Amino acid sequence: MGEDLEQLKQRLPLLDYLRQQNWIGRPAGQGPEFVGLCPLHHETRPSFYVNARKNLFYCHGCGQGGDLIRFVELSQHLSFRHSLTYLEQQSALADPDTVLRQASVFYQQQLDRYPEARRYLEQRGVRDPALIRELQIGYAPGGSLRRHLLAQGCSLDLLRHTGLVNPQGHDTFYQRVVFPCCQDGRIVNLYGRSLGTAFAHRFLPGSKGNLFAWESVRQFPSVVLVEGMFDLAVLWQAGFRHATCALGTHLTADQLQQLCDRPRTVYLTFDVDANGSGQQAAHALAHRLRAQGITSRRVLLPSGHDPNSFFVQGGDARQFHSLLEAAPL
Ligand SMILES: [Zn+2]
């Protein structure tokens, strides 16, 4: 308990907390002290001091003083125990991981409220409700995330910092189906696929994370690597649970490392598009994999197809299995 308390106070320094609550303090001299109006009693001349190094406050006006928890007890009129619960929530909401998780949960809750989102999934051949839950697919209608997260106690600064809200203060994702991107079990980004005319693919700033669901896929002696989340969704739905996705054809160094973490065969299943870019990317990746001692095979879908369109237009598991078997080295 004592340990947790110290950690909590370090995670959420008193001065940061006060500033989140709009307290304005000026440096009091050269040291780590700040002074401002007391939030605990009415005054016109500043007598509330905060020592940022000691993480303590003292007010010469009302005589109150102590640490962050004491301050919360006094300012929120909460018991010691309730102050701790309150602060645990506050410090969690100052953490980008938590905010991305909350955004993902919110988007998942929206999915059933917007028929256009369900229709879009249907069009892309994603129907299984259990799979939709498992992939944590959500929908960003746009215009409601900011309000929701602010009401949960997130700061606007943090929403901007994560990129969930743009510099103008609006939701970044509008009318997009949203998938979480994870790394080591944490959500590090969100991918949004536009339903409308906006640019199709969008991420928040920062890393796109690990290969999708790598914890469960890495155990297989062979894996199917696809470009997009809708490719992965239809493959999983058809029983190809050894499919993973790099969200694009260019693998990050970490993602390449993951593919090469043990001997395995990688089925490169990129788009077969008219300009040949998917196949060029597959060719280049095959090279990089061979240099690491990994065997790869290029899956040749019918011309103009990606795995998603292959299944949407009537392809089935047996046919896809034959394509895997026929894939040239
Ligand atoms: Zn005071």
CSV table of C-alpha atoms and ligand atoms in Angstrom, one decimal:
chain,number,residue,atom,x,y,z
A,1,MET,CA,0.0,0.0,0.0
A,2,GLY,CA,2.7,2.5,1.0
A,3,GLU,CA,4.7,1.6,-2.1
A,4,ASP,CA,1.6,2.1,-4.3
A,5,LEU,CA,1.0,5.4,-2.7
A,6,GLU,CA,4.5,6.7,-3.5
A,7,GLN,CA,4.2,5.5,-7.1
A,8,LEU,CA,0.9,7.2,-7.5
A,9,LYS,CA,2.4,10.5,-6.2
A,10,GLN,CA,5.3,10.1,-8.6
A,11,ARG,CA,3.0,9.4,-11.5
A,12,LEU,CA,0.9,12.4,-10.8
A,13,PRO,CA,3.0,15.1,-9.3
A,14,LEU,CA,1.1,17.6,-7.1
A,15,LEU,CA,2.1,20.6,-9.2
A,16,ASP,CA,0.8,18.8,-12.4
A,17,TYR,CA,-2.4,17.9,-10.7
A,18,LEU,CA,-2.9,21.5,-9.5
A,19,ARG,CA,-2.3,22.8,-13.0
A,20,GLN,CA,-4.7,20.4,-14.5
A,21,GLN,CA,-7.2,21.9,-12.0
A,22,ASN,CA,-6.3,25.3,-13.5
A,23,TRP,CA,-4.3,26.5,-10.5
A,24,ILE,CA,-1.9,29.2,-11.5
A,25,GLY,CA,1.4,29.4,-9.6
A,26,ARG,CA,4.4,31.6,-10.0
A,27,PRO,CA,7.9,30.6,-9.0
A,28,ALA,CA,8.6,31.8,-5.5
A,29,GLY,CA,12.3,32.7,-5.7
A,30,GLN,CA,15.0,30.5,-7.2
A,31,GLY,CA,14.1,27.2,-5.7
A,32,PRO,CA,11.4,24.6,-6.5
A,33,GLU,CA,8.7,26.6,-4.8
A,34,PHE,CA,5.6,28.0,-6.5
A,35,VAL,CA,3.1,30.4,-5.0
A,36,GLY,CA,-0.5,31.3,-6.0
A,37,LEU,CA,-4.0,31.8,-4.7
A,38,CYS,CA,-5.2,29.1,-2.3
A,39,PRO,CA,-7.8,26.8,-3.9
A,40,LEU,CA,-9.0,25.8,-0.4
A,41,HIS,CA,-10.0,29.1,1.0
A,42,HIS,CA,-11.0,32.5,-0.4
A,43,GLU,CA,-8.2,35.0,-0.6
A,44,THR,CA,-7.0,37.9,-2.7
A,45,ARG,CA,-3.2,37.7,-2.0
A,46,PRO,CA,-1.4,34.5,-2.8
A,47,SER,CA,-0.4,32.5,0.2
A,48,PHE,CA,-0.6,28.9,-1.2
A,49,TYR,CA,2.9,27.5,-1.6
A,50,VAL,CA,3.8,24.3,-3.5
A,51,ASN,CA,7.2,22.7,-3.2
A,52,ALA,CA,7.6,20.7,-6.5
A,53,ARG,CA,10.7,18.8,-5.2
A,54,LYS,CA,9.1,17.7,-1.9
A,55,ASN,CA,5.7,17.3,-3.7
A,56,LEU,CA,4.0,19.2,-0.8
A,57,PHE,CA,1.8,22.2,-0.3
A,58,TYR,CA,1.3,24.7,2.5
A,59,CYS,CA,-1.1,27.6,2.8
A,60,HIS,CA,-0.2,30.4,5.2
A,61,GLY,CA,-3.7,31.7,5.0
A,62,CYS,CA,-5.7,28.7,6.1
A,63,GLY,CA,-2.9,26.7,7.6
A,64,GLN,CA,-3.6,23.6,5.6
A,65,GLY,CA,-0.8,21.6,4.2
A,66,GLY,CA,0.3,18.1,3.0
A,67,ASP,CA,0.7,16.0,0.0
A,68,LEU,CA,-1.4,15.3,-3.1
A,69,ILE,CA,-3.8,13.0,-1.3
A,70,ARG,CA,-4.3,15.5,1.5
A,71,PHE,CA,-5.1,18.1,-1.1
A,72,VAL,CA,-7.7,15.9,-2.8
A,73,GLU,CA,-9.3,15.1,0.6
A,74,LEU,CA,-9.6,18.8,1.4
A,75,SER,CA,-10.6,20.1,-2.1
A,76,GLN,CA,-13.0,17.3,-3.1
A,77,HIS,CA,-14.3,16.6,0.4
A,78,LEU,CA,-13.4,12.9,0.0
A,79,SER,CA,-12.2,10.3,2.5
A,80,PHE,CA,-8.6,9.1,2.3
A,81,ARG,CA,-9.8,5.9,0.6
A,82,HIS,CA,-12.0,7.7,-1.9
A,83,SER,CA,-9.3,10.2,-2.6
A,84,LEU,CA,-7.0,7.4,-3.7
A,85,THR,CA,-9.6,5.9,-6.0
A,86,TYR,CA,-10.2,9.3,-7.5
A,87,LEU,CA,-6.5,9.9,-8.1
A,88,GLU,CA,-6.0,6.4,-9.5
A,89,GLN,CA,-8.6,7.3,-12.2
A,90,GLN,CA,-7.0,10.7,-12.7
A,91,SER,CA,-3.5,9.4,-13.2
A,92,ALA,CA,-4.8,6.6,-15.6
A,93,LEU,CA,-6.5,9.3,-17.7
A,94,ALA,CA,-3.2,11.1,-18.0
A,95,ASP,CA,-1.7,8.1,-19.7
A,96,PRO,CA,-1.8,7.9,-23.5
A,97,ASP,CA,-2.3,4.0,-23.5
A,98,THR,CA,-5.4,4.3,-21.3
A,99,VAL,CA,-6.8,7.1,-23.5
A,100,LEU,CA,-6.3,5.0,-26.6
A,101,ARG,CA,-8.0,2.1,-24.9
A,102,GLN,CA,-10.9,4.2,-23.8
A,103,ALA,CA,-11.2,5.6,-27.4
A,104,SER,CA,-11.2,2.1,-28.7
A,105,VAL,CA,-13.9,1.0,-26.3
A,106,PHE,CA,-16.0,4.0,-27.2
A,107,TYR,CA,-15.7,3.3,-30.9
A,108,GLN,CA,-16.7,-0.4,-30.3
A,109,GLN,CA,-19.8,0.8,-28.5
A,110,GLN,CA,-20.7,3.0,-31.5
A,111,LEU,CA,-20.6,0.2,-34.0
A,112,ASP,CA,-24.2,-1.0,-33.4
A,113,ARG,CA,-25.6,2.5,-33.3
A,114,TYR,CA,-24.7,3.3,-36.8
A,115,PRO,CA,-26.3,1.1,-39.5
A,116,GLU,CA,-23.9,2.5,-42.1
A,117,ALA,CA,-21.0,0.9,-40.2
A,118,ARG,CA,-22.6,-2.5,-40.1
A,119,ARG,CA,-23.5,-2.2,-43.7
A,120,TYR,CA,-19.9,-1.4,-44.6
A,121,LEU,CA,-18.6,-4.5,-42.6
A,122,GLU,CA,-21.2,-6.6,-44.4
A,123,GLN,CA,-20.0,-5.3,-47.8
A,124,ARG,CA,-16.4,-6.2,-46.8
A,125,GLY,CA,-17.6,-9.7,-45.9
A,126,VAL,CA,-17.2,-9.4,-42.2
A,127,ARG,CA,-20.3,-10.8,-40.6
A,128,ASP,CA,-19.4,-13.0,-37.6
A,129,PRO,CA,-20.3,-11.0,-34.4
A,130,ALA,CA,-17.8,-13.0,-32.3
A,131,LEU,CA,-15.0,-12.1,-34.8
A,132,ILE,CA,-16.0,-8.4,-34.8
A,133,ARG,CA,-15.7,-8.4,-31.0
A,134,GLU,CA,-12.4,-10.4,-31.1
A,135,LEU,CA,-10.8,-7.9,-33.5
A,136,GLN,CA,-12.2,-5.1,-31.4
A,137,ILE,CA,-13.7,-3.4,-34.5
A,138,GLY,CA,-15.3,-0.1,-33.8
A,139,TYR,CA,-16.8,2.9,-35.6
A,140,ALA,CA,-15.9,6.5,-35.3
A,141,PRO,CA,-18.9,8.5,-36.4
A,142,GLY,CA,-16.9,11.7,-35.7
A,143,GLY,CA,-17.8,14.6,-33.5
A,144,SER,CA,-18.5,12.7,-30.3
A,145,LEU,CA,-15.2,11.2,-29.1
A,146,ARG,CA,-13.8,14.4,-27.8
A,147,ARG,CA,-16.9,15.2,-25.7
A,148,HIS,CA,-17.0,11.7,-24.4
A,149,LEU,CA,-13.3,11.6,-23.3
A,150,LEU,CA,-13.4,15.1,-21.8
A,151,ALA,CA,-16.4,14.0,-19.7
A,152,GLN,CA,-14.3,11.0,-18.6
A,153,GLY,CA,-11.7,13.5,-17.3
A,154,CYS,CA,-9.1,13.4,-20.0
A,155,SER,CA,-7.4,16.7,-20.7
A,156,LEU,CA,-7.7,18.3,-24.2
A,157,ASP,CA,-3.9,18.5,-24.2
A,158,LEU,CA,-3.7,14.7,-24.0
A,159,LEU,CA,-6.3,14.2,-26.6
A,160,ARG,CA,-4.3,16.4,-29.0
A,161,HIS,CA,-1.1,14.7,-27.9
A,162,THR,CA,-2.4,11.2,-28.9
A,163,GLY,CA,-3.8,12.7,-32.2
A,164,LEU,CA,-7.4,11.6,-31.4
A,165,VAL,CA,-8.3,15.3,-31.6
A,166,ASN,CA,-6.6,17.5,-34.2
A,167,PRO,CA,-5.0,20.8,-33.5
A,168,GLN,CA,-8.3,22.6,-34.3
A,169,GLY,CA,-9.9,20.6,-31.5
A,170,HIS,CA,-12.0,18.3,-33.6
A,171,ASP,CA,-12.2,14.5,-33.7
A,172,THR,CA,-9.6,13.1,-36.1
A,173,PHE,CA,-11.6,10.1,-37.2
A,174,TYR,CA,-14.8,10.8,-39.0
A,175,GLN,CA,-16.9,8.0,-40.5
A,176,ARG,CA,-14.2,5.4,-40.2
A,177,VAL,CA,-14.3,1.8,-39.1
A,178,VAL,CA,-11.6,1.6,-36.5
A,179,PHE,CA,-9.2,-1.2,-35.5
A,180,PRO,CA,-6.7,-1.0,-32.6
A,181,CYS,CA,-3.0,-1.5,-33.3
A,182,CYS,CA,-1.2,-3.2,-30.5
A,183,GLN,CA,2.3,-3.6,-29.2
A,184,ASP,CA,3.2,-6.0,-26.4
A,185,GLY,CA,-0.5,-6.0,-25.3
A,186,ARG,CA,-0.9,-2.3,-25.3
A,187,ILE,CA,-2.9,-0.2,-27.8
A,188,VAL,CA,-0.3,2.1,-29.4
A,189,ASN,CA,-2.4,3.4,-32.4
A,190,LEU,CA,-5.7,3.2,-34.1
A,191,TYR,CA,-6.3,2.5,-37.8
A,192,GLY,CA,-9.3,4.0,-39.4
A,193,ARG,CA,-10.8,2.9,-42.7
A,194,SER,CA,-13.0,5.6,-44.3
A,195,LEU,CA,-16.5,4.8,-45.4
A,196,GLY,CA,-16.8,7.9,-47.3
A,197,THR,CA,-14.8,9.9,-49.8
A,198,ALA,CA,-12.0,10.9,-47.4
A,199,PHE,CA,-8.6,9.3,-47.8
A,200,ALA,CA,-9.1,5.6,-47.3
A,201,HIS,CA,-6.4,4.8,-44.7
A,202,ARG,CA,-5.6,6.8,-41.6
A,203,PHE,CA,-3.5,6.2,-38.5
A,204,LEU,CA,-2.8,8.4,-35.5
A,205,PRO,CA,0.7,9.7,-35.2
A,206,GLY,CA,3.3,7.2,-34.0
A,207,SER,CA,4.2,3.6,-34.4
A,208,LYS,CA,1.7,1.2,-36.2
A,209,GLY,CA,2.7,-1.4,-33.6
A,210,ASN,CA,3.4,-5.2,-34.0
A,211,LEU,CA,2.2,-7.6,-36.6
A,212,PHE,CA,-1.5,-8.1,-35.9
A,213,ALA,CA,-2.2,-10.6,-33.1
A,214,TRP,CA,1.3,-11.8,-33.3
A,215,GLU,CA,1.1,-13.5,-29.8
A,216,SER,CA,-1.4,-16.0,-31.2
A,217,VAL,CA,0.0,-16.2,-34.8
A,218,ARG,CA,3.7,-16.7,-34.0
A,219,GLN,CA,3.2,-20.3,-32.8
A,220,PHE,CA,2.3,-21.5,-36.4
A,221,PRO,CA,5.1,-23.0,-38.5
A,222,SER,CA,3.8,-21.0,-41.5
A,223,VAL,CA,2.0,-17.7,-41.5
A,224,VAL,CA,0.0,-15.8,-44.1
A,225,LEU,CA,1.0,-12.2,-44.3
A,226,VAL,CA,-1.6,-9.7,-45.7
A,227,GLU,CA,-1.7,-6.0,-46.3
A,228,GLY,CA,-5.0,-4.9,-44.7
A,229,MET,CA,-7.2,-5.6,-41.7
A,230,PHE,CA,-10.2,-6.5,-43.9
A,231,ASP,CA,-8.0,-9.1,-45.6
A,232,LEU,CA,-7.1,-10.5,-42.2
A,233,ALA,CA,-10.7,-10.4,-41.0
A,234,VAL,CA,-12.1,-12.6,-43.9
A,235,LEU,CA,-9.2,-15.0,-43.6
A,236,TRP,CA,-9.7,-15.5,-39.9
A,237,GLN,CA,-13.4,-15.8,-40.5
A,238,ALA,CA,-12.7,-18.6,-43.0
A,239,GLY,CA,-10.5,-20.4,-40.5
A,240,PHE,CA,-7.0,-19.2,-41.5
A,241,ARG,CA,-6.0,-18.2,-38.0
A,242,HIS,CA,-2.4,-18.2,-39.0
A,243,ALA,CA,-2.9,-14.9,-41.0
A,244,THR,CA,-1.3,-11.7,-39.7
A,245,CYS,CA,-1.3,-8.2,-41.0
A,246,ALA,CA,1.4,-5.5,-41.3
A,247,LEU,CA,-1.0,-2.7,-42.1
A,248,GLY,CA,0.6,-1.9,-45.5
A,249,THR,CA,3.2,-3.7,-47.6
A,250,HIS,CA,6.1,-2.0,-45.9
A,251,LEU,CA,7.2,-3.8,-42.7
A,252,THR,CA,8.8,-1.8,-39.8
A,253,ALA,CA,12.1,-3.2,-38.6
A,254,ASP,CA,10.3,-4.6,-35.5
A,255,GLN,CA,7.7,-6.3,-37.7
A,256,LEU,CA,10.4,-7.9,-39.9
A,257,GLN,CA,12.1,-9.1,-36.7
A,258,GLN,CA,9.0,-10.7,-35.6
A,259,LEU,CA,8.6,-12.7,-38.8
A,260,CYS,CA,12.1,-13.8,-38.5
A,261,ASP,CA,12.1,-14.8,-34.8
A,262,ARG,CA,12.2,-18.5,-35.7
A,263,PRO,CA,12.3,-20.7,-38.9
A,264,ARG,CA,9.0,-20.5,-40.6
A,265,THR,CA,7.4,-20.2,-44.0
A,266,VAL,CA,5.7,-16.9,-44.8
A,267,TYR,CA,3.0,-16.8,-47.5
A,268,LEU,CA,3.1,-13.3,-48.9
A,269,THR,CA,-0.5,-12.5,-49.9
A,270,PHE,CA,-0.5,-9.0,-51.2
A,271,ASP,CA,-2.8,-7.3,-53.6
A,272,VAL,CA,-2.6,-8.4,-57.2
A,273,ASP,CA,-3.3,-5.0,-58.7
A,274,ALA,CA,-3.0,-3.6,-62.2
A,275,ASN,CA,0.1,-1.5,-61.5
A,276,GLY,CA,1.9,-4.4,-59.9
A,277,SER,CA,2.9,-2.5,-56.7
A,278,GLY,CA,1.6,-5.3,-54.4
A,279,GLN,CA,3.7,-7.9,-56.2
A,280,GLN,CA,6.7,-5.6,-56.3
A,281,ALA,CA,6.4,-5.2,-52.6
A,282,ALA,CA,6.1,-8.9,-52.1
A,283,HIS,CA,9.2,-9.5,-54.2
A,284,ALA,CA,11.2,-7.0,-52.2
A,285,LEU,CA,10.1,-8.5,-48.9
A,286,ALA,CA,10.9,-12.0,-50.1
A,287,HIS,CA,14.5,-10.7,-50.5
A,288,ARG,CA,14.7,-9.2,-47.1
A,289,LEU,CA,13.3,-12.5,-45.6
A,290,ARG,CA,15.7,-14.7,-47.5
A,291,ALA,CA,18.6,-12.6,-46.2
A,292,GLN,CA,17.4,-13.6,-42.7
A,293,GLY,CA,17.0,-17.3,-43.6
A,294,ILE,CA,13.2,-17.2,-43.9
A,295,THR,CA,11.4,-19.0,-46.7
A,296,SER,CA,8.6,-17.1,-48.4
A,297,ARG,CA,6.1,-18.0,-51.0
A,298,ARG,CA,4.1,-15.6,-53.1
A,299,VAL,CA,0.4,-16.3,-53.2
A,300,LEU,CA,-1.0,-15.5,-56.6
A,301,LEU,CA,-4.6,-14.4,-56.2
A,302,PRO,CA,-6.6,-13.9,-59.4
A,303,SER,CA,-5.7,-10.6,-61.1
A,304,GLY,CA,-7.3,-7.5,-59.6
A,305,HIS,CA,-7.9,-9.2,-56.2
A,306,ASP,CA,-6.8,-8.9,-52.7
A,307,PRO,CA,-7.7,-11.6,-50.1
A,308,ASN,CA,-10.7,-9.5,-49.0
A,309,SER,CA,-12.2,-9.1,-52.5
A,310,PHE,CA,-11.4,-12.8,-53.2
A,311,PHE,CA,-13.7,-13.9,-50.4
A,312,VAL,CA,-16.3,-11.2,-50.9
A,313,GLN,CA,-16.7,-12.2,-54.5
A,314,GLY,CA,-17.4,-15.8,-53.6
A,315,GLY,CA,-14.0,-17.4,-53.0
A,316,ASP,CA,-14.0,-20.0,-50.3
A,317,ALA,CA,-11.6,-21.6,-47.8
A,318,ARG,CA,-11.0,-24.6,-50.1
A,319,GLN,CA,-10.0,-22.4,-53.0
A,320,PHE,CA,-7.8,-20.2,-50.9
A,321,HIS,CA,-6.1,-23.3,-49.5
A,322,SER,CA,-5.4,-24.4,-53.1
A,323,LEU,CA,-3.8,-21.0,-53.8
A,324,LEU,CA,-1.5,-21.5,-50.7
A,325,GLU,CA,-0.5,-24.9,-51.9
A,326,ALA,CA,0.2,-23.6,-55.4
A,327,ALA,CA,2.2,-20.5,-54.2
A,328,PRO,CA,5.6,-20.4,-55.9
A,329,LEU,CA,8.7,-20.0,-53.8
B,1,ZN,ZN,-5.6,28.4,2.2
